[in-house]
PDB file of C-alpha atoms in Angstrom:
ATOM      1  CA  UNK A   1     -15.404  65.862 146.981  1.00 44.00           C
ATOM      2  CA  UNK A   2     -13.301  66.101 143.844  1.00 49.00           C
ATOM      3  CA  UNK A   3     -10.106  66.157 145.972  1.00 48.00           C
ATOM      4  CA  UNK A   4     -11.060  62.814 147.353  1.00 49.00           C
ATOM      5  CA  UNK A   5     -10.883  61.049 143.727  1.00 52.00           C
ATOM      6  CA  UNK A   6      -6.922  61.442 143.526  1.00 58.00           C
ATOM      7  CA  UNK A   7      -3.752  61.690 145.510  1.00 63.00           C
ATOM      8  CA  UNK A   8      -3.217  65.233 146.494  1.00 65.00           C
ATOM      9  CA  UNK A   9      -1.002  66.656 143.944  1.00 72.00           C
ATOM     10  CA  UNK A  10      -2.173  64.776 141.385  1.00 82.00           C
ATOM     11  CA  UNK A  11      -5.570  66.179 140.093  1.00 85.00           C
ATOM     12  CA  UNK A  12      -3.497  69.224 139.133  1.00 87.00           C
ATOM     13  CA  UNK A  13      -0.948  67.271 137.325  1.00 87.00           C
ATOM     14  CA  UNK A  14      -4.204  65.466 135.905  1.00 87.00           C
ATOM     15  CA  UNK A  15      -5.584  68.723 134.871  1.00 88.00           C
ATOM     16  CA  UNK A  16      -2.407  70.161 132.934  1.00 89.00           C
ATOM     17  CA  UNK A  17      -2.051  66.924 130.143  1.00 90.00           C
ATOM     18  CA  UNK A  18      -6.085  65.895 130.062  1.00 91.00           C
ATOM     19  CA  UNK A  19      -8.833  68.447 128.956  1.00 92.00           C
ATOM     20  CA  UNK A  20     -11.796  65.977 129.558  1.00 90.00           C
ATOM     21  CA  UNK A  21     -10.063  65.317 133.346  1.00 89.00           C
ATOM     22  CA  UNK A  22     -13.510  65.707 134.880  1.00 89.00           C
ATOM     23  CA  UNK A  23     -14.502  62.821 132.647  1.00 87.00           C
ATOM     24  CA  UNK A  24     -11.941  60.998 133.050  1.00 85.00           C
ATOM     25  CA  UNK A  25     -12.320  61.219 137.194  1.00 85.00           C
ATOM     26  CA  UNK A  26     -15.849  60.316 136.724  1.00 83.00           C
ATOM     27  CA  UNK A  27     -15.581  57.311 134.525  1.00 80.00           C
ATOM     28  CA  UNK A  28     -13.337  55.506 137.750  1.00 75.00           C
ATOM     29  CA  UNK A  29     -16.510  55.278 139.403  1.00 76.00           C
ATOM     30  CA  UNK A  30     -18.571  54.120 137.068  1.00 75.00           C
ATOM     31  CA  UNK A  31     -19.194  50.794 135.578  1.00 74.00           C
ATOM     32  CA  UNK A  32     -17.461  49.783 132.655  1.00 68.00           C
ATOM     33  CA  UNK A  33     -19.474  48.404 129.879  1.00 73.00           C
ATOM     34  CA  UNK A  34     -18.387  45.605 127.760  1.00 74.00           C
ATOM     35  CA  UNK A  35     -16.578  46.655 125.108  1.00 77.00           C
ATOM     36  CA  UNK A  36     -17.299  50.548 125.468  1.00 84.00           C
ATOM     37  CA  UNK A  37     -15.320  53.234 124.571  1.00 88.00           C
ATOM     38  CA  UNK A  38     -14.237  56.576 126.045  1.00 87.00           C
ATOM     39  CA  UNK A  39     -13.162  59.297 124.447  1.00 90.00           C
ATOM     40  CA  UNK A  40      -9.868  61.739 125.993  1.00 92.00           C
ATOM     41  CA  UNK A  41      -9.298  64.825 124.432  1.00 93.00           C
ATOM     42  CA  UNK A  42      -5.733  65.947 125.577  1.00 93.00           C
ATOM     43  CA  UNK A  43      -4.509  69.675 126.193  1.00 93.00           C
ATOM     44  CA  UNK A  44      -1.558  68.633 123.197  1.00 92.00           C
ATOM     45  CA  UNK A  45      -4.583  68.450 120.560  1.00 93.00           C
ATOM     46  CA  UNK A  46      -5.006  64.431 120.778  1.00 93.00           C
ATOM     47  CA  UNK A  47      -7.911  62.844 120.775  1.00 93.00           C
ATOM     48  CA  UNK A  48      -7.499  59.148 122.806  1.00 92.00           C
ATOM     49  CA  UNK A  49     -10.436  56.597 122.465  1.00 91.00           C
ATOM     50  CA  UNK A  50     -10.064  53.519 124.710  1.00 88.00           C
ATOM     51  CA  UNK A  51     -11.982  50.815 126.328  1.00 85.00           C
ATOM     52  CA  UNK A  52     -13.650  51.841 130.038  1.00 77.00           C
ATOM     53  CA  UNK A  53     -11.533  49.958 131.617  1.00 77.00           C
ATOM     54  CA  UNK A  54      -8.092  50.856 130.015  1.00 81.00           C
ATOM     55  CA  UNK A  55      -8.129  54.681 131.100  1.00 82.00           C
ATOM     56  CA  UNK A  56      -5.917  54.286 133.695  1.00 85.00           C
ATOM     57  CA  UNK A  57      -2.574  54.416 130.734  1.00 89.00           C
ATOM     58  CA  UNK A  58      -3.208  57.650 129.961  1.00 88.00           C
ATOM     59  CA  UNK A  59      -1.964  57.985 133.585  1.00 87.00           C
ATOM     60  CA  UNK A  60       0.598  56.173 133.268  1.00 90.00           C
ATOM     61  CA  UNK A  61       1.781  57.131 130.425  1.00 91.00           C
ATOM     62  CA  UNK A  62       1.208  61.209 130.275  1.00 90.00           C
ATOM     63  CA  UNK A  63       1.454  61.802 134.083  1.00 88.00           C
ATOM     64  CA  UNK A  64       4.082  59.246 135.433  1.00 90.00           C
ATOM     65  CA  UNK A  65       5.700  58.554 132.221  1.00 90.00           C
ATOM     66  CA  UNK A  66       6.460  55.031 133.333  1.00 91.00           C
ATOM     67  CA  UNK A  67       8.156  54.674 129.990  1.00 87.00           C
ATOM     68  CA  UNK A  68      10.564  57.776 130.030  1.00 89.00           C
ATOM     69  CA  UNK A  69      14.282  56.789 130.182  1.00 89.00           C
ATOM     70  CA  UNK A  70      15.933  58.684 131.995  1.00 93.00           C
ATOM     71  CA  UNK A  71      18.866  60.183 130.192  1.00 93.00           C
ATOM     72  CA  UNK A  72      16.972  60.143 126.605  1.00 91.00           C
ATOM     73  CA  UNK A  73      15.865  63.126 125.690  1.00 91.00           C
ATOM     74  CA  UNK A  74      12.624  62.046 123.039  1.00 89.00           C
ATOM     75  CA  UNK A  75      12.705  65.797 121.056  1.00 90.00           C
ATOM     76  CA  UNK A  76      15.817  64.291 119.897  1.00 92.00           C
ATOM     77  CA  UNK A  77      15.057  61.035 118.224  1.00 93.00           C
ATOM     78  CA  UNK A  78      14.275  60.155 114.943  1.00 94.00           C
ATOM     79  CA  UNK A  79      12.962  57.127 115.422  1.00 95.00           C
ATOM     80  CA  UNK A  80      11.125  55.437 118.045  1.00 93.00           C
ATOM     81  CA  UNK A  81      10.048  51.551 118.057  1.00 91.00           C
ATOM     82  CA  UNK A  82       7.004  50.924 119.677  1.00 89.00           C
ATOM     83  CA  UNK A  83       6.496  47.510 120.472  1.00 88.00           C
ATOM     84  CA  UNK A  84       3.895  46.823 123.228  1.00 77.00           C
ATOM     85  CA  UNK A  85       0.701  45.347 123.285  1.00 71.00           C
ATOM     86  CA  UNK A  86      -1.473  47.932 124.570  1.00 76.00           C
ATOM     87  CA  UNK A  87      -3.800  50.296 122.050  1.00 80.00           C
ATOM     88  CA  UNK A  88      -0.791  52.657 120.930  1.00 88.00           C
ATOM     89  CA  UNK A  89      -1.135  55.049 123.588  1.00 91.00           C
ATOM     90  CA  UNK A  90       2.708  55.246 123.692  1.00 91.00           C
ATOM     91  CA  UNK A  91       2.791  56.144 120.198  1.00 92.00           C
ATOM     92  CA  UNK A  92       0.462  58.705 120.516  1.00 92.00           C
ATOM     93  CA  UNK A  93       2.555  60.234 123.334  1.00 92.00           C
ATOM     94  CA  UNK A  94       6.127  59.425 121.495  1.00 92.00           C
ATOM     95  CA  UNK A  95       4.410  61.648 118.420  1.00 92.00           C
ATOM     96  CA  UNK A  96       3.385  64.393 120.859  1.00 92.00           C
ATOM     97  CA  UNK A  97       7.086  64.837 122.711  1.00 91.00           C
ATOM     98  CA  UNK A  98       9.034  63.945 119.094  1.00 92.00           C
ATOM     99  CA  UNK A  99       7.047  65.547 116.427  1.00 89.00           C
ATOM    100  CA  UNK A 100      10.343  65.136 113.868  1.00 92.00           C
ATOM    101  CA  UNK A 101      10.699  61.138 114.592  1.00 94.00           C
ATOM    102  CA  UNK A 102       8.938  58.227 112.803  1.00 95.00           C
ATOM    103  CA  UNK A 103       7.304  56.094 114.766  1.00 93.00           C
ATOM    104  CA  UNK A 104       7.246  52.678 113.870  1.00 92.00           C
TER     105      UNK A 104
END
């Protein structure tokens, strides 16, 4: 049962940022393959590809927003250093909440 796959609460939240969410709950149960790819298509118009196993940062990043500060508002910046080692998924969300900044 679909309500099994996530915390309750969550597969809303889920729901609201991710339009392939169904995929995305899916692809936890099934075997990564080696150097495959998977393909998000978020309600914000952005298209995310990353390996099998890496899925879980879209989480992390558009549902928990591990990497919100709390008491910086990202509409307002005008520029926003990204400088972590993952596949630019942070960018990608920096772009979506500050459409005026560059992101470097």
């Amino acid at each position: 049962m679909i309500k099994d796959l996530l915390p309750q609460g969550r597969l809303l939240e889920l729901m609201k940022y991710n339009r392939d969410w169904l995929k995305y709950l899916f692809s936890r149960y099934r075997r990564p393959q080696p150097g495959g790819t998977i393909d998000f298509r978020l309600r914000n118009g952005q298209v995310i590809r990353l390996f099998s196993d890496g899925r879980f940062v879209l989480n992390e990043i558009y549902l928990e927003r591990v990497y919100d500060i709390p008491g910086l508002d990202l509409t307002k910046c005008d520029a926003i250093l990204d400088i972590g080692a993952n596949a630019g998924v942070f960018a990608l969300y920096a772009a979506s909440r500050s459409p005026r900044a560059t992101i470097y």
